[in-house]
Amino acid sequence: MIELRSLEGPDREWAAAFLHERWGGVVARRGELVDPTGLPGFVAFADGARAGLATYAVRGDECELVTIDSLREGIGVGRALLDAVRHEAVEAGCRRLWLVTTNNNVRAFEIYQRWGMELAAFRRHAVTEARKTLKPSIPEYAANDIPIRDELELELLL
């Protein structure tokens, strides 16, 4: 069973170190640089150990899943984190949730659709375009050494 806690206290210290190691301190989302360490989020626990992390941003009636990381695959960590962020987005009055995934990850599209999410739109090369505007701050590679040219920005209807 996955237990979720809001990102605060000692979990925030752990998350800041994890995000810096994983994402390099800043991420490019929706055309701007975002430091995810100060954002609200959730930590997932499985068997008493940290198993994942998600951060999000609320922007008017649109929300954004800024980072999501599962440290244990195949046990529902990613789904629990995404559901928690979706719930917070709905509570905040958001009508859309934006996220970034890789276009070589067809599995992500299938999973989101299986989870009942309606993909309203996506933009190829959104992060690459942001990098052109914000250069040279954004590295050529994102998490897991995936080239940013392979990232898509997705819009989910809530």
Tab-separated table of C-alpha atoms in Angstrom:
chain	number	residue	atom	x	y	z
A	1	MET	CA	0.000	0.000	0.000
A	2	ILE	CA	1.214	3.486	-0.882
A	3	GLU	CA	1.035	6.179	1.799
A	4	LEU	CA	1.222	9.837	0.733
A	5	ARG	CA	2.300	12.799	2.822
A	6	SER	CA	2.358	16.474	1.978
A	7	LEU	CA	5.837	17.739	1.289
A	8	GLU	CA	6.922	19.429	4.525
A	9	GLY	CA	9.352	19.172	7.436
A	10	PRO	CA	12.154	16.606	7.097
A	11	ASP	CA	10.635	15.352	3.835
A	12	ARG	CA	11.204	18.789	2.295
A	13	GLU	CA	14.907	18.643	3.148
A	14	TRP	CA	15.165	15.200	1.569
A	15	ALA	CA	13.168	16.369	-1.467
A	16	ALA	CA	15.402	19.407	-2.016
A	17	ALA	CA	18.512	17.214	-2.106
A	18	PHE	CA	16.780	14.640	-4.311
A	19	LEU	CA	15.457	17.239	-6.768
A	20	HIS	CA	18.844	18.917	-7.021
A	21	GLU	CA	20.521	15.591	-7.769
A	22	ARG	CA	17.820	14.381	-10.143
A	23	TRP	CA	16.906	17.578	-11.993
A	24	GLY	CA	19.956	19.799	-11.460
A	25	GLY	CA	18.245	22.510	-9.408
A	26	VAL	CA	15.880	23.973	-12.017
A	27	VAL	CA	13.466	22.584	-14.572
A	28	ALA	CA	12.068	24.236	-17.687
A	29	ARG	CA	8.318	24.117	-17.771
A	30	ARG	CA	5.854	26.149	-19.803
A	31	GLY	CA	8.457	28.569	-21.068
A	32	GLU	CA	10.139	29.507	-17.807
A	33	LEU	CA	12.647	28.188	-15.322
A	34	VAL	CA	11.161	26.702	-12.170
A	35	ASP	CA	12.982	25.775	-8.991
A	36	PRO	CA	10.886	22.825	-7.809
A	37	THR	CA	12.307	22.783	-4.276
A	38	GLY	CA	9.912	25.478	-3.014
A	39	LEU	CA	6.776	24.092	-4.646
A	40	PRO	CA	4.038	22.135	-2.894
A	41	GLY	CA	4.083	18.411	-3.416
A	42	PHE	CA	3.742	14.894	-2.069
A	43	VAL	CA	6.105	12.191	-0.899
A	44	ALA	CA	5.039	8.583	-1.427
A	45	PHE	CA	6.005	5.852	1.031
A	46	ALA	CA	5.963	2.100	0.507
A	47	ASP	CA	6.813	-0.249	3.373
A	48	GLY	CA	7.830	2.779	5.450
A	49	ALA	CA	10.480	3.974	2.973
A	50	ARG	CA	10.334	6.915	0.576
A	51	ALA	CA	9.205	5.597	-2.784
A	52	GLY	CA	8.475	8.700	-4.847
A	53	LEU	CA	8.017	12.444	-5.061
A	54	ALA	CA	5.834	14.873	-7.001
A	55	THR	CA	5.814	18.680	-7.081
A	56	TYR	CA	3.194	20.898	-8.658
A	57	ALA	CA	2.346	24.531	-9.339
A	58	VAL	CA	-1.044	26.268	-9.331
A	59	ARG	CA	-1.357	29.020	-11.935
A	60	GLY	CA	-4.803	30.559	-12.027
A	61	ASP	CA	-7.202	27.989	-13.459
A	62	GLU	CA	-4.365	25.874	-14.840
A	63	CYS	CA	-2.090	23.659	-12.789
A	64	GLU	CA	1.111	21.931	-13.663
A	65	LEU	CA	2.741	18.723	-12.556
A	66	VAL	CA	6.304	20.052	-12.401
A	67	THR	CA	8.181	16.902	-11.372
A	68	ILE	CA	7.172	13.319	-10.680
A	69	ASP	CA	9.582	10.557	-9.760
A	70	SER	CA	8.865	6.972	-8.777
A	71	LEU	CA	11.689	5.238	-6.960
A	72	ARG	CA	9.891	1.885	-7.069
A	73	GLU	CA	8.257	0.839	-10.307
A	74	GLY	CA	5.214	-1.363	-10.717
A	75	ILE	CA	3.589	-0.872	-7.316
A	76	GLY	CA	1.414	2.190	-7.992
A	77	VAL	CA	3.682	4.992	-6.769
A	78	GLY	CA	3.351	7.105	-9.926
A	79	ARG	CA	-0.407	6.666	-10.052
A	80	ALA	CA	-0.831	7.625	-6.383
A	81	LEU	CA	1.292	10.750	-6.824
A	82	LEU	CA	-0.460	11.817	-10.019
A	83	ASP	CA	-3.896	11.238	-8.468
A	84	ALA	CA	-2.924	13.353	-5.448
A	85	VAL	CA	-1.767	16.212	-7.684
A	86	ARG	CA	-4.930	15.932	-9.812
A	87	HIS	CA	-7.029	16.132	-6.645
A	88	GLU	CA	-5.168	19.255	-5.469
A	89	ALA	CA	-5.583	20.817	-8.914
A	90	VAL	CA	-9.334	20.227	-8.857
A	91	GLU	CA	-9.551	21.606	-5.307
A	92	ALA	CA	-7.672	24.724	-6.454
A	93	GLY	CA	-10.240	25.248	-9.220
A	94	CYS	CA	-7.952	24.280	-12.087
A	95	ARG	CA	-9.541	23.003	-15.274
A	96	ARG	CA	-6.343	21.775	-16.868
A	97	LEU	CA	-3.239	19.984	-15.683
A	98	TRP	CA	-0.047	20.322	-17.699
A	99	LEU	CA	2.832	17.887	-17.545
A	100	VAL	CA	5.908	17.009	-19.516
A	101	THR	CA	6.743	13.509	-20.691
A	102	THR	CA	8.956	12.037	-23.381
A	103	ASN	CA	7.626	11.353	-26.850
A	104	ASN	CA	9.535	8.070	-26.903
A	105	ASN	CA	7.464	6.975	-23.908
A	106	VAL	CA	4.342	5.692	-25.644
A	107	ARG	CA	3.673	3.746	-22.444
A	108	ALA	CA	2.956	7.035	-20.651
A	109	PHE	CA	0.157	7.890	-23.106
A	110	GLU	CA	-1.370	4.440	-22.728
A	111	ILE	CA	-1.183	4.638	-18.938
A	112	TYR	CA	-2.760	8.097	-18.774
A	113	GLN	CA	-5.606	7.002	-21.046
A	114	ARG	CA	-6.131	3.791	-19.069
A	115	TRP	CA	-6.349	5.919	-15.918
A	116	GLY	CA	-9.225	7.810	-17.546
A	117	MET	CA	-7.378	11.008	-18.354
A	118	GLU	CA	-8.425	13.040	-21.336
A	119	LEU	CA	-5.430	14.321	-23.260
A	120	ALA	CA	-6.662	17.590	-24.698
A	121	ALA	CA	-3.489	18.736	-26.407
A	122	PHE	CA	0.217	18.253	-26.608
A	123	ARG	CA	3.094	20.270	-27.956
A	124	ARG	CA	6.257	18.719	-29.313
A	125	HIS	CA	9.574	20.348	-28.539
A	126	ALA	CA	8.019	22.617	-25.897
A	127	VAL	CA	11.026	22.290	-23.627
A	128	THR	CA	13.481	22.807	-26.479
A	129	GLU	CA	11.664	26.036	-27.367
A	130	ALA	CA	11.819	27.129	-23.726
A	131	ARG	CA	15.540	26.404	-23.726
A	132	LYS	CA	16.034	28.699	-26.718
A	133	THR	CA	14.380	31.504	-24.770
A	134	LEU	CA	16.075	30.758	-21.462
A	135	LYS	CA	19.458	29.560	-22.691
A	136	PRO	CA	22.030	28.734	-21.532
A	137	SER	CA	20.465	27.946	-18.174
A	138	ILE	CA	18.777	24.723	-19.242
A	139	PRO	CA	20.983	21.715	-19.897
A	140	GLU	CA	20.728	19.679	-23.108
A	141	TYR	CA	19.495	16.657	-21.176
A	142	ALA	CA	16.682	16.277	-18.669
A	143	ALA	CA	16.191	13.607	-16.012
A	144	ASN	CA	17.559	10.164	-16.836
A	145	ASP	CA	19.751	11.745	-19.541
A	146	ILE	CA	16.809	11.996	-21.957
A	147	PRO	CA	17.484	14.679	-24.590
A	148	ILE	CA	15.067	17.547	-24.053
A	149	ARG	CA	14.193	17.474	-27.754
A	150	ASP	CA	12.305	14.251	-26.961
A	151	GLU	CA	9.969	15.884	-24.453
A	152	LEU	CA	6.278	16.658	-24.972
A	153	GLU	CA	4.086	19.024	-23.028
A	154	LEU	CA	0.686	17.424	-22.386
A	155	GLU	CA	-2.588	19.070	-21.388
A	156	LEU	CA	-4.977	16.929	-19.341
A	157	LEU	CA	-8.561	18.062	-18.790
A	158	LEU	CA	-9.703	17.820	-15.186
